[in-house]
Amino acid sequence: MPNNSLRGAAAAALVALAACLVACGGGGGSSGTATTPTATSTASAAAAPTVSLALSATKASVNSPVTLTWSSTDTSSCSSSNSWSGSQATRGSKAITPGAGGQFSYTITCTGAGGTAAKTVVLTVPMPVLASSYENKNDIALDDPKLPNLQDIPGVTLEAGEQNIGERGVAFADFLQEGAFSAITASTFYKNAFPGSNPAKWPDSPAKLYFLRKDASGQWTDVSSQLIKTPSERTICVSPGFIEIADLNKDGRPDAVISCTGPDFTINGVFDDSSLQYAVLSQPDGSYRVVMLGVPSIYAHQVALADIDGDGNVDILSVDTGHFQTPIVLWGNGDGSIRVDATRFPADMFQKAIYGIRAIPINGKINVVVSGNPTGAQAGPPASNEFGTKVLQYLNGKFEYVNDLSAGIPRVTSTGLTYALALDAIYKAGYYYFLRVNGDYTGSAIVKTNATTGASTLLTEVVRGNAADTSGILKLTSAGNFVSQMGNCGANAIKLTDYFHYQCTFSIPLQ
């Protein structure tokens, strides 16, 4: 039998000899330098991080909470930016309660060994509709309440006889529910409907409604076809005046009421400027519908919207020197329909030349400022029809006088004009700021009036033909300046020389 122990010892010796030859550089007499073998790294690169971010709803109303939820992988830290900020966990959720309308971006950025990842989501909060037309004009976050000429808007082609925007028939709200203000306005038409009766070419045919919005570049665009499905429904009254905003049908979206009059000139020896009245109501599918209010043809020079009787429904106040010959109430039913009531204002307002009406919330009450021309106003109505400017409140089922602001209106000695009729009024810290015109609209002025005593101070006078005429509508900006709210501004702004007068750059500080 072979000797296994001797064979094992010989094998071990051969292995040792081979190791020595390698370590000592032996074999063939080589004199090379000794080397040490190295290992190759096989560790993989760190994984790239991932992030997810989501909102429980991408659209929400003001003060309605939504939940922001996020998670990440292969991350060690996260931070938030844009509409929220600070360090965040690598996964979690957060309740978001928007306090204002707008579009809000939420971004989360997470970092790990393999890099950085980010995700952004956008929450759209429609601009809320406030309780009254006064608030929806004066209390919204809009400091540039002006529109260009229609011919300056890309894609708009005026029809034959179309006369651009009625300068003061302009209002702003979030009609598209996109967290930004869009606009409603109307053009007027002259079609020589009454040959020989209208040499000044004032509006004589039904007007046309427009919805406008700004695009991403800030350019106003026409979105009328997007909001009014049937083109024929854009037809409204001949002379649309003031456009007021409120929520008439209680769906949380803005609606509009247009104060309407007819042709403002004598036809065949007869002057009748009355008109049917129109509202523009939001529909369940997001569109709008133009409807006639259930009221006889009246001379609605101006309207105001507020919840007068506290029943939760928006009501419409209108002046009328035509059919009823007294201010009237159109009680709102909460669905866009109304009930006509001509019995609530004092009897001594009957057959007065009252053309201005504003409903202003002050200290939890609605102060209704009604205005006409007082005795002595140049080119005013007969003395028996004169009225002045008075404040009323709805008490015990009737409107009652609470103050008379007719006295103390300054007469401007340099021009000899008395500015009486208040087309607009803004209340601030115990004072009314009136935009008043004289009897034949050849001039206007901003007048500051003590809300208690009626003492008045002329702040500025603007006579037709100078460089500072106004539209008849004031807006107080966040910087504390009064500006005109109006249409027909921009590159092709037109300076009219008749009934409407204005200046796009008009601005004076609150005093």
PDB file of N, CA and C in Angstrom, residues 149 151 163-164 167 488-490 492-496 502:
ATOM      1  N   ASN A 149     -60.103  99.429 -24.902  1.00  0.00           N
ATOM      2  CA  ASN A 149     -61.090  99.447 -25.966  1.00  0.00           C
ATOM      3  C   ASN A 149     -61.255  98.044 -26.523  1.00  0.00           C
ATOM      4  N   GLN A 151     -61.502  97.213 -29.576  1.00  0.00           N
ATOM      5  CA  GLN A 151     -60.662  96.990 -30.749  1.00  0.00           C
ATOM      6  C   GLN A 151     -59.211  96.720 -30.396  1.00  0.00           C
ATOM      7  N   GLN A 163     -70.229 100.472 -30.863  1.00  0.00           N
ATOM      8  CA  GLN A 163     -69.547 101.675 -30.408  1.00  0.00           C
ATOM      9  C   GLN A 163     -68.573 101.465 -29.256  1.00  0.00           C
ATOM     10  N   ASN A 164     -68.064 100.289 -29.071  1.00  0.00           N
ATOM     11  CA  ASN A 164     -67.139 100.047 -27.973  1.00  0.00           C
ATOM     12  C   ASN A 164     -67.870  99.935 -26.642  1.00  0.00           C
ATOM     13  N   GLU A 167     -68.572 103.351 -21.003  1.00  0.00           N
ATOM     14  CA  GLU A 167     -67.409 103.593 -20.158  1.00  0.00           C
ATOM     15  C   GLU A 167     -67.587 103.174 -18.703  1.00  0.00           C
ATOM     16  N   ASN A 488     -62.610 101.448 -22.019  1.00  0.00           N
ATOM     17  CA  ASN A 488     -62.063 102.277 -23.094  1.00  0.00           C
ATOM     18  C   ASN A 488     -60.765 102.957 -22.711  1.00  0.00           C
ATOM     19  N   CYS A 489     -59.889 102.222 -22.043  1.00  0.00           N
ATOM     20  CA  CYS A 489     -58.557 102.724 -21.739  1.00  0.00           C
ATOM     21  C   CYS A 489     -57.551 102.018 -22.646  1.00  0.00           C
ATOM     22  N   GLY A 490     -56.311 102.433 -22.575  1.00  0.00           N
ATOM     23  CA  GLY A 490     -55.287 101.761 -23.340  1.00  0.00           C
ATOM     24  C   GLY A 490     -54.818 102.557 -24.539  1.00  0.00           C
ATOM     25  N   ASN A 492     -55.698 102.955 -27.606  1.00  0.00           N
ATOM     26  CA  ASN A 492     -56.641 103.699 -28.443  1.00  0.00           C
ATOM     27  C   ASN A 492     -57.737 104.377 -27.623  1.00  0.00           C
ATOM     28  N   ALA A 493     -57.380 104.803 -26.415  1.00  0.00           N
ATOM     29  CA  ALA A 493     -58.355 105.463 -25.550  1.00  0.00           C
ATOM     30  C   ALA A 493     -58.980 106.653 -26.267  1.00  0.00           C
ATOM     31  N   ILE A 494     -60.305 106.753 -26.121  1.00  0.00           N
ATOM     32  CA  ILE A 494     -61.052 107.799 -26.812  1.00  0.00           C
ATOM     33  C   ILE A 494     -61.533 108.810 -25.792  1.00  0.00           C
ATOM     34  N   LYS A 495     -61.327 110.075 -26.079  1.00  0.00           N
ATOM     35  CA  LYS A 495     -61.819 111.138 -25.210  1.00  0.00           C
ATOM     36  C   LYS A 495     -63.151 111.613 -25.770  1.00  0.00           C
ATOM     37  N   LEU A 496     -64.245 111.247 -25.118  1.00  0.00           N
ATOM     38  CA  LEU A 496     -65.564 111.649 -25.597  1.00  0.00           C
ATOM     39  C   LEU A 496     -65.835 113.104 -25.251  1.00  0.00           C
ATOM     40  N   TYR A 502     -64.398 111.046 -18.883  1.00  0.00           N
ATOM     41  CA  TYR A 502     -63.554 110.228 -18.038  1.00  0.00           C
ATOM     42  C   TYR A 502     -62.089 110.486 -18.337  1.00  0.00           C
TER      43      TYR A 502
END
